[in-house]
Amino acid sequence: MLMNKLFLTETELQKFGKVENLSQKVEALLNQQKENWELLRNNFNSLSNIKTKIYNFENSQIKIQFNQLRIISTSAKVDKKSIEERKCFLCLENLPSVQKGIKYKRDFLILCNPFPIFEQHLTVPHLKHIPQSIENNFLDLLELSKELCEDFFVFYNGSKCGASAPDHLHFQAGFNNSIPIYKNYSNSIKNCGKIIFQNELTKVIFVNNGIQKFVVIESDDTIKLQQIFIEILESAKKILNSVEEPLLNILSFFGNGIWKAIIFFREKHRPTQYFAKGKKQLLVSPASVDLSGLIITVREEDFNKICKNDVENIFNQVQLSKEKLEKILKDFVK
């Protein structure tokens, strides 16, 4: 009964837009939610007043966004005790009564994020309360990025590096053109990419543009892409001496029949500036969106004072080093 109240049918969605594909359905969903949910409507409308500034580096661009709506996510307590003591805000029974969604496949619910970063910002939780883990759910990430069509990217934040609900499996999605890494992708591959592995179906590229360090897997075959991803994941566990999922963030794009999965391996969740006191503090908690070149600041004072040197320092702290990444990729190609 609860699920029936949450899921909007195609007939209900048609009142708010076209429903010929999933991309149109989520636009209709957003229209419905804006009309019926005041908090969400006000928060999406406030995006028109968001402040931004841009820092250009030699081979990349980083945009800073001042978005106080994201304070809950940025300052989220994700330690075991805090997680156990709060209600999970992604479980169906804890969603606001006015929040509606679209059922996706058998196991997921597509929701509009009420604290958006993008003009269309989706959260896609699993229907069951299961831990945030990518190894057995990577195909879902890829398939969702295709079904949302070429305007969207889908992203995953690891349980210890950006997920504010590490106890509940979920993805998020937003517009491609909102993040610098998408606009700068071809330039990064051309000028800063090194092909690690290539066959007729799949290509693995290591990109180090001076600010961002990431691994790209390109393929027109999701099964092969998943296989390569799992092999890289196993190499990371081996090199990092971990049996658990390594700290990582993932973005998936689909276009012209090709998937591009971008993987940021992490050294740690938050930089030292996050924990500093007084004027030295920068309340920046990098996750997928931040590493893709859109850094979210939730306090205006942080937006005003963060500089190019801060960006470089923060990225160097939270990303896995070039040396460790090269060891992982060397082990993968053996």
mmCIF file of C-alpha atoms in Angstrom:
data_model
loop_
_atom_site.group_PDB
_atom_site.id
_atom_site.type_symbol
_atom_site.label_atom_id
_atom_site.label_comp_id
_atom_site.label_asym_id
_atom_site.label_seq_id
_atom_site.Cartn_x
_atom_site.Cartn_y
_atom_site.Cartn_z
ATOM 1 C CA MET A 1 0.000 0.000 0.000
ATOM 2 C CA LEU A 2 2.847 2.396 0.899
ATOM 3 C CA MET A 3 4.570 1.727 -2.428
ATOM 4 C CA ASN A 4 1.375 2.346 -4.379
ATOM 5 C CA LYS A 5 1.093 5.798 -2.799
ATOM 6 C CA LEU A 6 4.733 6.603 -3.593
ATOM 7 C CA PHE A 7 4.868 5.525 -7.234
ATOM 8 C CA LEU A 8 3.358 7.829 -9.843
ATOM 9 C CA THR A 9 1.740 6.027 -12.755
ATOM 10 C CA GLU A 10 2.257 7.042 -16.373
ATOM 11 C CA THR A 11 -1.281 8.399 -16.402
ATOM 12 C CA GLU A 12 -0.479 10.642 -13.435
ATOM 13 C CA LEU A 13 2.833 11.725 -14.990
ATOM 14 C CA GLN A 14 1.180 12.597 -18.327
ATOM 15 C CA LYS A 15 -0.556 15.507 -16.603
ATOM 16 C CA PHE A 16 2.897 17.101 -16.144
ATOM 17 C CA GLY A 17 4.741 16.249 -19.354
ATOM 18 C CA LYS A 18 5.631 13.643 -21.957
ATOM 19 C CA VAL A 19 6.400 10.081 -20.844
ATOM 20 C CA GLU A 20 7.921 8.479 -23.933
ATOM 21 C CA ASN A 21 11.240 7.703 -22.218
ATOM 22 C CA LEU A 22 12.742 7.799 -18.739
ATOM 23 C CA SER A 23 14.272 11.250 -19.254
ATOM 24 C CA GLN A 24 10.851 12.700 -20.053
ATOM 25 C CA LYS A 25 9.287 10.869 -17.132
ATOM 26 C CA VAL A 26 11.723 12.364 -14.621
ATOM 27 C CA GLU A 27 11.061 15.826 -16.041
ATOM 28 C CA ALA A 28 7.334 15.225 -15.543
ATOM 29 C CA LEU A 29 8.080 13.978 -12.042
ATOM 30 C CA LEU A 30 9.972 17.173 -11.239
ATOM 31 C CA ASN A 31 7.065 19.255 -12.568
ATOM 32 C CA GLN A 32 4.663 17.301 -10.377
ATOM 33 C CA GLN A 33 6.840 17.677 -7.309
ATOM 34 C CA LYS A 34 7.332 21.412 -7.861
ATOM 35 C CA GLU A 35 3.584 21.862 -8.009
ATOM 36 C CA ASN A 36 2.832 19.788 -4.922
ATOM 37 C CA TRP A 37 5.870 20.112 -2.638
ATOM 38 C CA GLU A 38 6.592 23.637 -1.465
ATOM 39 C CA LEU A 39 10.034 22.892 0.028
ATOM 40 C CA LEU A 40 11.261 21.280 -3.167
ATOM 41 C CA ARG A 41 9.757 24.010 -5.353
ATOM 42 C CA ASN A 42 11.425 26.752 -3.343
ATOM 43 C CA ASN A 43 14.768 24.979 -3.295
ATOM 44 C CA PHE A 44 14.827 24.362 -7.050
ATOM 45 C CA ASN A 45 13.758 27.957 -7.674
ATOM 46 C CA SER A 46 16.618 29.166 -5.490
ATOM 47 C CA LEU A 47 19.139 27.627 -7.910
ATOM 48 C CA SER A 48 18.631 30.675 -10.127
ATOM 49 C CA ASN A 49 20.352 32.752 -7.423
ATOM 50 C CA ILE A 50 23.284 30.392 -6.870
ATOM 51 C CA LYS A 51 26.700 32.082 -6.872
ATOM 52 C CA THR A 52 29.568 30.542 -8.825
ATOM 53 C CA LYS A 53 33.156 31.356 -9.677
ATOM 54 C CA ILE A 54 35.665 29.566 -11.895
ATOM 55 C CA TYR A 55 39.341 28.726 -11.572
ATOM 56 C CA ASN A 56 41.152 27.720 -14.731
ATOM 57 C CA PHE A 57 44.099 25.363 -14.499
ATOM 58 C CA GLU A 58 46.374 24.333 -17.349
ATOM 59 C CA ASN A 59 44.321 21.292 -18.367
ATOM 60 C CA SER A 60 41.153 21.564 -16.324
ATOM 61 C CA GLN A 61 38.528 23.934 -15.018
ATOM 62 C CA ILE A 62 37.123 23.978 -11.498
ATOM 63 C CA LYS A 63 33.858 25.735 -10.681
ATOM 64 C CA ILE A 64 32.983 26.756 -7.124
ATOM 65 C CA GLN A 65 29.298 26.860 -6.205
ATOM 66 C CA PHE A 66 27.864 28.540 -3.115
ATOM 67 C CA ASN A 67 24.852 26.402 -2.220
ATOM 68 C CA GLN A 68 23.687 26.553 1.382
ATOM 69 C CA LEU A 69 20.968 23.987 0.617
ATOM 70 C CA ARG A 70 23.679 21.314 0.771
ATOM 71 C CA ILE A 71 24.657 22.002 4.380
ATOM 72 C CA ILE A 72 22.921 18.827 5.603
ATOM 73 C CA SER A 73 24.875 16.638 3.198
ATOM 74 C CA THR A 74 28.212 18.402 3.615
ATOM 75 C CA SER A 75 28.078 18.335 7.417
ATOM 76 C CA ALA A 76 26.486 14.888 7.696
ATOM 77 C CA LYS A 77 27.775 12.686 10.501
ATOM 78 C CA VAL A 78 28.564 9.339 8.896
ATOM 79 C CA ASP A 79 30.168 7.516 11.808
ATOM 80 C CA LYS A 80 28.613 4.198 12.787
ATOM 81 C CA LYS A 81 27.002 5.496 15.989
ATOM 82 C CA SER A 82 25.353 8.491 14.276
ATOM 83 C CA ILE A 83 24.039 6.318 11.440
ATOM 84 C CA GLU A 84 22.559 3.793 13.850
ATOM 85 C CA GLU A 85 20.828 6.491 15.903
ATOM 86 C CA ARG A 86 18.998 8.262 13.063
ATOM 87 C CA LYS A 87 16.164 7.152 10.851
ATOM 88 C CA CYS A 88 17.245 6.390 7.297
ATOM 89 C CA PHE A 89 15.940 9.218 5.120
ATOM 90 C CA LEU A 90 15.982 6.984 2.015
ATOM 91 C CA CYS A 91 13.751 4.235 3.396
ATOM 92 C CA LEU A 92 10.234 4.384 1.986
ATOM 93 C CA GLU A 93 8.507 4.645 5.346
ATOM 94 C CA ASN A 94 10.564 7.729 6.254
ATOM 95 C CA LEU A 95 9.997 9.762 3.089
ATOM 96 C CA PRO A 96 7.802 12.890 3.392
ATOM 97 C CA SER A 97 4.183 12.123 2.513
ATOM 98 C CA VAL A 98 4.292 14.641 -0.329
ATOM 99 C CA GLN A 99 7.341 13.039 -1.948
ATOM 100 C CA LYS A 100 6.535 10.870 -4.969
ATOM 101 C CA GLY A 101 8.700 8.865 -7.324
ATOM 102 C CA ILE A 102 8.986 6.582 -10.326
ATOM 103 C CA LYS A 103 9.677 2.902 -9.929
ATOM 104 C CA TYR A 104 12.816 1.938 -11.834
ATOM 105 C CA LYS A 105 13.378 -1.708 -12.753
ATOM 106 C CA ARG A 106 12.366 -4.030 -9.915
ATOM 107 C CA ASP A 107 14.468 -2.640 -7.133
ATOM 108 C CA PHE A 108 14.846 1.144 -7.375
ATOM 109 C CA LEU A 109 12.839 4.322 -6.877
ATOM 110 C CA ILE A 110 13.662 7.540 -8.734
ATOM 111 C CA LEU A 111 13.105 10.640 -6.602
ATOM 112 C CA CYS A 112 13.738 14.353 -7.042
ATOM 113 C CA ASN A 113 16.424 15.511 -4.635
ATOM 114 C CA PRO A 114 14.838 18.251 -2.476
ATOM 115 C CA PHE A 115 18.259 19.854 -1.862
ATOM 116 C CA PRO A 116 19.491 20.170 -5.438
ATOM 117 C CA ILE A 117 22.837 21.009 -6.994
ATOM 118 C CA PHE A 118 21.528 20.839 -10.579
ATOM 119 C CA GLU A 119 18.412 21.991 -12.433
ATOM 120 C CA GLN A 120 17.411 18.342 -12.449
ATOM 121 C CA HIS A 121 18.867 16.439 -9.514
ATOM 122 C CA LEU A 122 17.723 12.886 -8.894
ATOM 123 C CA THR A 123 18.283 10.458 -6.050
ATOM 124 C CA VAL A 124 17.764 6.787 -6.874
ATOM 125 C CA PRO A 125 17.583 4.618 -3.734
ATOM 126 C CA HIS A 126 17.156 0.862 -3.614
ATOM 127 C CA LEU A 127 13.745 -0.194 -2.349
ATOM 128 C CA LYS A 128 15.405 -2.231 0.391
ATOM 129 C CA HIS A 129 17.628 -0.928 3.155
ATOM 130 C CA ILE A 130 20.900 -2.488 2.016
ATOM 131 C CA PRO A 131 24.418 -1.037 2.408
ATOM 132 C CA GLN A 132 25.978 1.364 -0.076
ATOM 133 C CA SER A 133 28.176 -0.909 -2.200
ATOM 134 C CA ILE A 134 28.957 -0.833 -5.906
ATOM 135 C CA GLU A 135 30.466 -4.228 -6.740
ATOM 136 C CA ASN A 136 27.158 -6.040 -7.229
ATOM 137 C CA ASN A 137 25.279 -2.972 -8.461
ATOM 138 C CA PHE A 138 27.594 -1.544 -11.113
ATOM 139 C CA LEU A 139 25.401 -2.746 -13.998
ATOM 140 C CA ASP A 140 22.438 -0.855 -12.533
ATOM 141 C CA LEU A 141 24.531 2.315 -12.578
ATOM 142 C CA LEU A 142 25.445 1.800 -16.241
ATOM 143 C CA GLU A 143 21.929 0.900 -17.348
ATOM 144 C CA LEU A 144 20.435 3.893 -15.569
ATOM 145 C CA SER A 145 22.883 6.255 -17.298
ATOM 146 C CA LYS A 146 21.721 4.890 -20.670
ATOM 147 C CA GLU A 147 18.003 4.974 -19.919
ATOM 148 C CA LEU A 148 18.165 8.565 -18.698
ATOM 149 C CA CYS A 149 19.446 9.449 -22.185
ATOM 150 C CA GLU A 150 22.446 11.519 -23.114
ATOM 151 C CA ASP A 151 21.610 14.652 -21.107
ATOM 152 C CA PHE A 152 22.295 12.966 -17.767
ATOM 153 C CA PHE A 153 25.178 11.474 -15.867
ATOM 154 C CA VAL A 154 24.737 9.060 -12.968
ATOM 155 C CA PHE A 155 27.058 9.016 -9.984
ATOM 156 C CA TYR A 156 27.900 6.888 -6.986
ATOM 157 C CA ASN A 157 29.511 8.044 -3.753
ATOM 158 C CA GLY A 158 31.264 5.389 -1.716
ATOM 159 C CA SER A 159 30.044 4.685 1.810
ATOM 160 C CA LYS A 160 33.117 6.360 3.318
ATOM 161 C CA CYS A 161 33.689 9.187 0.859
ATOM 162 C CA GLY A 162 30.604 11.228 0.184
ATOM 163 C CA ALA A 163 27.494 9.145 0.745
ATOM 164 C CA SER A 164 25.386 10.830 3.424
ATOM 165 C CA ALA A 165 23.386 7.577 3.655
ATOM 166 C CA PRO A 166 26.148 4.926 3.714
ATOM 167 C CA ASP A 167 23.700 2.377 5.065
ATOM 168 C CA HIS A 168 21.302 2.566 2.085
ATOM 169 C CA LEU A 169 22.284 1.815 -1.516
ATOM 170 C CA HIS A 170 21.574 4.737 -3.817
ATOM 171 C CA PHE A 171 22.774 6.582 -6.903
ATOM 172 C CA GLN A 172 22.277 10.179 -7.936
ATOM 173 C CA ALA A 173 21.939 11.834 -11.334
ATOM 174 C CA GLY A 174 22.166 15.298 -12.842
ATOM 175 C CA PHE A 175 22.675 17.149 -16.097
ATOM 176 C CA ASN A 176 25.950 16.418 -17.927
ATOM 177 C CA ASN A 177 26.637 20.021 -18.807
ATOM 178 C CA SER A 178 26.547 21.014 -15.126
ATOM 179 C CA ILE A 179 29.983 19.541 -14.386
ATOM 180 C CA PRO A 180 33.300 20.673 -15.870
ATOM 181 C CA ILE A 181 34.703 17.164 -16.285
ATOM 182 C CA TYR A 182 32.079 16.435 -18.950
ATOM 183 C CA LYS A 183 32.811 19.593 -20.915
ATOM 184 C CA ASN A 184 36.569 19.031 -20.606
ATOM 185 C CA TYR A 185 36.510 15.272 -21.205
ATOM 186 C CA SER A 186 37.949 15.151 -24.728
ATOM 187 C CA ASN A 187 40.662 17.648 -23.839
ATOM 188 C CA SER A 188 41.640 15.665 -20.729
ATOM 189 C CA ILE A 189 41.859 12.401 -22.651
ATOM 190 C CA LYS A 190 43.838 13.964 -25.503
ATOM 191 C CA ASN A 191 46.320 15.989 -23.459
ATOM 192 C CA CYS A 192 46.547 14.122 -20.159
ATOM 193 C CA GLY A 193 45.385 10.564 -20.836
ATOM 194 C CA LYS A 194 47.481 7.407 -21.002
ATOM 195 C CA ILE A 195 45.945 4.243 -22.450
ATOM 196 C CA ILE A 196 46.534 1.395 -19.995
ATOM 197 C CA PHE A 197 44.577 -1.327 -21.752
ATOM 198 C CA GLN A 198 42.679 -1.634 -25.020
ATOM 199 C CA ASN A 199 40.902 -4.295 -27.056
ATOM 200 C CA GLU A 200 38.123 -4.256 -29.630
ATOM 201 C CA LEU A 201 35.427 -3.626 -26.998
ATOM 202 C CA THR A 202 37.011 -1.773 -24.099
ATOM 203 C CA LYS A 203 39.580 0.898 -23.310
ATOM 204 C CA VAL A 204 41.098 1.825 -19.940
ATOM 205 C CA ILE A 205 42.704 5.260 -19.632
ATOM 206 C CA PHE A 206 44.558 6.894 -16.761
ATOM 207 C CA VAL A 207 44.113 10.673 -16.667
ATOM 208 C CA ASN A 208 46.296 13.005 -14.606
ATOM 209 C CA ASN A 209 45.608 16.623 -15.566
ATOM 210 C CA GLY A 210 47.492 18.155 -12.663
ATOM 211 C CA ILE A 211 44.419 18.620 -10.467
ATOM 212 C CA GLN A 212 42.304 15.510 -11.025
ATOM 213 C CA LYS A 213 43.553 11.934 -11.184
ATOM 214 C CA PHE A 214 41.061 9.361 -12.423
ATOM 215 C CA VAL A 215 40.611 6.105 -14.315
ATOM 216 C CA VAL A 216 38.253 5.935 -17.298
ATOM 217 C CA ILE A 217 36.732 2.760 -18.720
ATOM 218 C CA GLU A 218 35.135 3.191 -22.148
ATOM 219 C CA SER A 219 33.085 0.426 -23.760
ATOM 220 C CA ASP A 220 30.014 -0.325 -25.853
ATOM 221 C CA ASP A 221 29.456 -3.532 -23.869
ATOM 222 C CA THR A 222 28.229 -3.296 -20.269
ATOM 223 C CA ILE A 223 29.266 -6.851 -19.396
ATOM 224 C CA LYS A 224 32.849 -6.267 -20.542
ATOM 225 C CA LEU A 225 32.902 -2.896 -18.807
ATOM 226 C CA GLN A 226 31.691 -4.465 -15.590
ATOM 227 C CA GLN A 227 34.310 -7.218 -15.873
ATOM 228 C CA ILE A 228 37.113 -4.686 -16.283
ATOM 229 C CA PHE A 229 35.762 -2.587 -13.417
ATOM 230 C CA ILE A 230 35.702 -5.586 -11.059
ATOM 231 C CA GLU A 231 39.265 -6.494 -12.050
ATOM 232 C CA ILE A 232 40.466 -2.958 -11.327
ATOM 233 C CA LEU A 233 38.557 -3.038 -8.036
ATOM 234 C CA GLU A 234 40.295 -6.276 -7.052
ATOM 235 C CA SER A 235 43.684 -4.790 -7.923
ATOM 236 C CA ALA A 236 42.868 -1.762 -5.776
ATOM 237 C CA LYS A 237 41.962 -3.974 -2.830
ATOM 238 C CA LYS A 238 45.220 -5.866 -3.250
ATOM 239 C CA ILE A 239 47.461 -2.810 -3.529
ATOM 240 C CA LEU A 240 45.652 -0.933 -0.761
ATOM 241 C CA ASN A 241 45.604 -4.052 1.416
ATOM 242 C CA SER A 242 41.852 -3.929 1.984
ATOM 243 C CA VAL A 243 39.105 -6.552 1.900
ATOM 244 C CA GLU A 244 36.426 -3.846 1.851
ATOM 245 C CA GLU A 245 35.362 -1.637 -1.029
ATOM 246 C CA PRO A 246 38.114 0.935 -1.606
ATOM 247 C CA LEU A 247 37.257 4.578 -1.131
ATOM 248 C CA LEU A 248 35.932 5.680 -4.499
ATOM 249 C CA ASN A 249 33.522 7.864 -6.426
ATOM 250 C CA ILE A 250 32.121 6.931 -9.834
ATOM 251 C CA LEU A 251 30.454 8.843 -12.655
ATOM 252 C CA SER A 252 28.797 7.142 -15.624
ATOM 253 C CA PHE A 253 28.002 8.788 -18.957
ATOM 254 C CA PHE A 254 26.365 7.258 -22.028
ATOM 255 C CA GLY A 255 26.447 8.709 -25.520
ATOM 256 C CA ASN A 256 26.833 7.561 -29.135
ATOM 257 C CA GLY A 257 26.549 3.948 -28.034
ATOM 258 C CA ILE A 258 29.491 4.206 -25.611
ATOM 259 C CA TRP A 259 29.614 4.136 -21.824
ATOM 260 C CA LYS A 260 32.284 6.142 -20.054
ATOM 261 C CA ALA A 261 32.802 5.220 -16.402
ATOM 262 C CA ILE A 262 35.065 7.626 -14.507
ATOM 263 C CA ILE A 263 36.535 6.331 -11.241
ATOM 264 C CA PHE A 264 38.134 8.519 -8.600
ATOM 265 C CA PHE A 265 40.064 6.451 -6.060
ATOM 266 C CA ARG A 266 40.354 8.198 -2.719
ATOM 267 C CA GLU A 267 42.942 8.574 0.001
ATOM 268 C CA LYS A 268 40.436 9.921 2.515
ATOM 269 C CA HIS A 269 36.981 11.442 2.832
ATOM 270 C CA ARG A 270 37.580 14.987 4.069
ATOM 271 C CA PRO A 271 40.614 17.298 3.940
ATOM 272 C CA THR A 272 42.287 18.820 6.991
ATOM 273 C CA GLN A 273 40.639 22.167 6.201
ATOM 274 C CA TYR A 274 37.239 20.649 7.011
ATOM 275 C CA PHE A 275 38.290 20.051 10.624
ATOM 276 C CA ALA A 276 40.293 23.249 11.114
ATOM 277 C CA LYS A 277 39.125 25.876 13.579
ATOM 278 C CA GLY A 278 38.203 29.495 13.027
ATOM 279 C CA LYS A 279 39.301 31.280 9.874
ATOM 280 C CA LYS A 280 41.352 28.315 8.700
ATOM 281 C CA GLN A 281 38.271 26.130 8.264
ATOM 282 C CA LEU A 282 36.844 25.387 4.823
ATOM 283 C CA LEU A 283 33.677 23.328 5.109
ATOM 284 C CA VAL A 284 34.302 21.374 1.915
ATOM 285 C CA SER A 285 33.544 17.650 1.838
ATOM 286 C CA PRO A 286 34.467 16.362 -1.628
ATOM 287 C CA ALA A 287 32.378 13.676 -3.310
ATOM 288 C CA SER A 288 31.711 12.765 -6.962
ATOM 289 C CA VAL A 289 30.405 16.173 -7.999
ATOM 290 C CA ASP A 290 33.262 18.062 -6.356
ATOM 291 C CA LEU A 291 35.947 15.861 -7.882
ATOM 292 C CA SER A 292 34.278 16.250 -11.274
ATOM 293 C CA GLY A 293 35.065 19.950 -11.032
ATOM 294 C CA LEU A 294 32.043 21.459 -9.254
ATOM 295 C CA ILE A 295 33.052 22.175 -5.670
ATOM 296 C CA ILE A 296 30.126 22.820 -3.356
ATOM 297 C CA THR A 297 30.552 25.367 -0.589
ATOM 298 C CA VAL A 298 27.690 25.679 1.871
ATOM 299 C CA ARG A 299 28.845 28.815 3.666
ATOM 300 C CA GLU A 300 29.326 32.112 1.878
ATOM 301 C CA GLU A 301 32.523 32.766 3.816
ATOM 302 C CA ASP A 302 34.020 29.580 2.355
ATOM 303 C CA PHE A 303 32.894 30.499 -1.146
ATOM 304 C CA ASN A 304 34.545 33.901 -0.830
ATOM 305 C CA LYS A 305 37.880 32.740 0.535
ATOM 306 C CA ILE A 306 38.551 29.443 -1.268
ATOM 307 C CA CYS A 307 41.353 30.023 -3.785
ATOM 308 C CA LYS A 308 43.202 28.053 -6.467
ATOM 309 C CA ASN A 309 45.837 26.889 -4.000
ATOM 310 C CA ASP A 310 43.100 25.580 -1.683
ATOM 311 C CA VAL A 311 41.536 23.624 -4.544
ATOM 312 C CA GLU A 312 44.840 22.028 -5.487
ATOM 313 C CA ASN A 313 45.686 21.233 -1.874
ATOM 314 C CA ILE A 314 42.272 19.707 -1.109
ATOM 315 C CA PHE A 315 42.294 17.563 -4.248
ATOM 316 C CA ASN A 316 45.816 16.340 -3.493
ATOM 317 C CA GLN A 317 44.754 15.323 0.003
ATOM 318 C CA VAL A 318 41.605 13.397 -0.842
ATOM 319 C CA GLN A 319 42.619 11.690 -4.103
ATOM 320 C CA LEU A 320 44.803 8.622 -4.205
ATOM 321 C CA SER A 321 48.354 9.481 -5.198
ATOM 322 C CA LYS A 322 49.672 9.028 -8.730
ATOM 323 C CA GLU A 323 52.106 6.393 -7.459
ATOM 324 C CA LYS A 324 49.395 4.266 -5.836
ATOM 325 C CA LEU A 325 47.127 4.567 -8.866
ATOM 326 C CA GLU A 326 49.935 3.447 -11.155
ATOM 327 C CA LYS A 327 50.553 0.413 -8.917
ATOM 328 C CA ILE A 328 46.855 -0.506 -9.090
ATOM 329 C CA LEU A 329 46.795 -0.218 -12.881
ATOM 330 C CA LYS A 330 50.062 -2.115 -13.230
ATOM 331 C CA ASP A 331 48.607 -4.967 -11.202
ATOM 332 C CA PHE A 332 45.421 -4.854 -13.306
ATOM 333 C CA VAL A 333 47.235 -5.310 -16.639
ATOM 334 C CA LYS A 334 49.320 -8.282 -15.450
#
